[in-house]
Amino acid sequence: MSNNHGKEQVLEIDFSLQHELDDIIKNLVNLTSSLAFYKLDSTNDHALMLEKHGQKSGLVVLAALQTLGRGRLKRQWHMAEGDIALSILLRTPYIPKNLTLLPMVVALALLDALASMGLKVSCKWPNDIIVQANDEMPTSYFGHWRKLSGILVENVFPDAQNIASVIGLGLNLTPKAHLKDIVPHMANLCDYLPNVTRADCLKHFLTNLDREISSFNQPSHDQKILKRYKEHCATLGRQVITLLNEPIVGQACGIHDDGSLIIDDGYKQHRIFAGDVRLA
Ligand code: BTN
């Protein structure tokens, strides 16, 4: 049981999902334990709760269904059964020194996973994985791009020397006609790669992420991550508008070493540290 949002939730292991996950985890070196539930409020909340109780680095928490999924900027994250909602708990030293690179590393692990299954996707700064629409309808989200996946990394600082990060990943796989009005920019993998299964996605993504974690302390790691991220970032080179109190409009012209987006409005360059951008 866990007490979340004032309500008790009954936690039941989904044994078939657990088996699916264990089969992958047994070959990994940094992601070494797993929990797969039928239903959770939020896999991030569950991983954060376990972190407080001293859970070791390398845990993957998966839920077949998540009922109160959280996105960035206090947004909701909607999913349906068959989609992926997972969280991963990492602790120092399995976290890059430059913490702002962690969401980029996760995005690249997913991007490579999808590429190896046959789908070319891109990143939208800061934390979305997007794919070209297969219809003609532009949306206010990012024109002809659709959101396939979102990443929410939450960091806690248990003491002065150590960091714990919970990486949350939502990946849309199944058709969700009932969400078309609420999330018109949503893409579902089944419309692009109909033969790919949830197990395929989990295997490719977790294997890639496990390998990325092993490379955190290698020479020039940070520069290599930034270079790869920029190569795949569809935000760069486009006219964008920030969703801030005082919007900034200009060309997204770079990403700083600290992960901030650089926007050139024709007069000066602005660095955007948080939030979101749309096409101008
Ligand atoms: C975003 O696009 O704003 C980030 C979405 C992150 C959703 C995932 S689903 C698994 C994990 N648990 C949560 O409550 N949120 C993340």
PDB file of C-alpha atoms and ligand atoms in Angstrom, residues 41-45 61 66 68-79 84-87 127-129 141 147 149-154 166-171 276, ligand 1:
ATOM      1  CA  ASP A  41      -0.890   6.721  -9.432  1.00  0.00           C
ATOM      2  CA  SER A  42       2.485   7.742 -10.804  1.00  0.00           C
ATOM      3  CA  THR A  43       5.628   5.671 -11.322  1.00  0.00           C
ATOM      4  CA  ASN A  44       7.707   8.774 -10.474  1.00  0.00           C
ATOM      5  CA  ASP A  45       5.887   9.198  -7.155  1.00  0.00           C
ATOM      6  CA  VAL A  61       9.434   0.928 -11.865  1.00  0.00           C
ATOM      7  CA  GLN A  66      -0.893   5.010 -14.437  1.00  0.00           C
ATOM      8  CA  LEU A  68      -2.282  10.308 -12.006  1.00  0.00           C
ATOM      9  CA  GLY A  69       0.709  10.614 -14.335  1.00  0.00           C
ATOM     10  CA  ARG A  70       2.588  13.875 -14.000  1.00  0.00           C
ATOM     11  CA  GLY A  71       4.269  15.845 -16.777  1.00  0.00           C
ATOM     12  CA  ARG A  72       6.582  18.849 -16.717  1.00  0.00           C
ATOM     13  CA  LEU A  73       5.260  22.266 -15.698  1.00  0.00           C
ATOM     14  CA  LYS A  74       2.536  20.694 -13.539  1.00  0.00           C
ATOM     15  CA  ARG A  75       0.859  19.170 -16.592  1.00  0.00           C
ATOM     16  CA  GLN A  76      -0.993  15.871 -16.541  1.00  0.00           C
ATOM     17  CA  TRP A  77       0.345  12.893 -18.462  1.00  0.00           C
ATOM     18  CA  HIS A  78      -2.371  10.761 -20.057  1.00  0.00           C
ATOM     19  CA  MET A  79      -1.836   7.138 -20.946  1.00  0.00           C
ATOM     20  CA  ILE A  84       4.750   2.670 -21.363  1.00  0.00           C
ATOM     21  CA  ALA A  85       4.955   4.545 -18.057  1.00  0.00           C
ATOM     22  CA  LEU A  86       8.196   3.906 -16.275  1.00  0.00           C
ATOM     23  CA  SER A  87      10.569   5.501 -13.808  1.00  0.00           C
ATOM     24  CA  ASN A 127      12.386  16.939 -23.050  1.00  0.00           C
ATOM     25  CA  ASP A 128      10.006  15.732 -25.754  1.00  0.00           C
ATOM     26  CA  ILE A 129      10.436  13.090 -28.422  1.00  0.00           C
ATOM     27  CA  TYR A 141       2.193  22.329 -30.079  1.00  0.00           C
ATOM     28  CA  LYS A 147       4.611  14.182 -29.394  1.00  0.00           C
ATOM     29  CA  SER A 149       7.092  10.616 -25.628  1.00  0.00           C
ATOM     30  CA  GLY A 150       7.774  12.906 -22.681  1.00  0.00           C
ATOM     31  CA  ILE A 151      10.523  12.817 -20.080  1.00  0.00           C
ATOM     32  CA  LEU A 152      10.295  14.114 -16.522  1.00  0.00           C
ATOM     33  CA  VAL A 153      13.478  14.013 -14.446  1.00  0.00           C
ATOM     34  CA  GLU A 154      13.131  14.841 -10.752  1.00  0.00           C
ATOM     35  CA  VAL A 166      14.113   9.762 -10.817  1.00  0.00           C
ATOM     36  CA  ILE A 167      13.797   9.574 -14.595  1.00  0.00           C
ATOM     37  CA  GLY A 168      10.179   9.321 -15.725  1.00  0.00           C
ATOM     38  CA  LEU A 169       9.384   8.287 -19.270  1.00  0.00           C
ATOM     39  CA  GLY A 170       5.992   8.101 -20.921  1.00  0.00           C
ATOM     40  CA  LEU A 171       5.808   6.527 -24.386  1.00  0.00           C
ATOM     41  CA  ASP A 276       8.651  25.334 -23.192  1.00  0.00           C
TER      42      ASP A 276
HETATM   43  C1  BTN B   1       6.194  15.677 -20.107  1.00  0.00           C
HETATM   44  O1  BTN B   1       6.147  15.505 -21.322  1.00  0.00           O
HETATM   45  O2  BTN B   1       5.764  16.714 -19.581  1.00  0.00           O
HETATM   46  C2  BTN B   1       6.789  14.600 -19.261  1.00  0.00           C
HETATM   47  C3  BTN B   1       5.868  13.420 -19.152  1.00  0.00           C
HETATM   48  C4  BTN B   1       6.414  12.336 -18.253  1.00  0.00           C
HETATM   49  C5  BTN B   1       5.421  11.230 -18.020  1.00  0.00           C
HETATM   50  C6  BTN B   1       6.039  10.070 -17.312  1.00  0.00           C
HETATM   51  S1  BTN B   1       5.008   8.631 -17.358  1.00  0.00           S
HETATM   52  C7  BTN B   1       6.019   7.846 -16.192  1.00  0.00           C
HETATM   53  C8  BTN B   1       6.463   8.887 -15.184  1.00  0.00           C
HETATM   54  N1  BTN B   1       5.519   9.002 -14.099  1.00  0.00           N
HETATM   55  C9  BTN B   1       4.911  10.188 -14.083  1.00  0.00           C
HETATM   56  O3  BTN B   1       4.037  10.542 -13.270  1.00  0.00           O
HETATM   57  N2  BTN B   1       5.367  10.948 -15.087  1.00  0.00           N
HETATM   58  C10 BTN B   1       6.391  10.267 -15.849  1.00  0.00           C
END
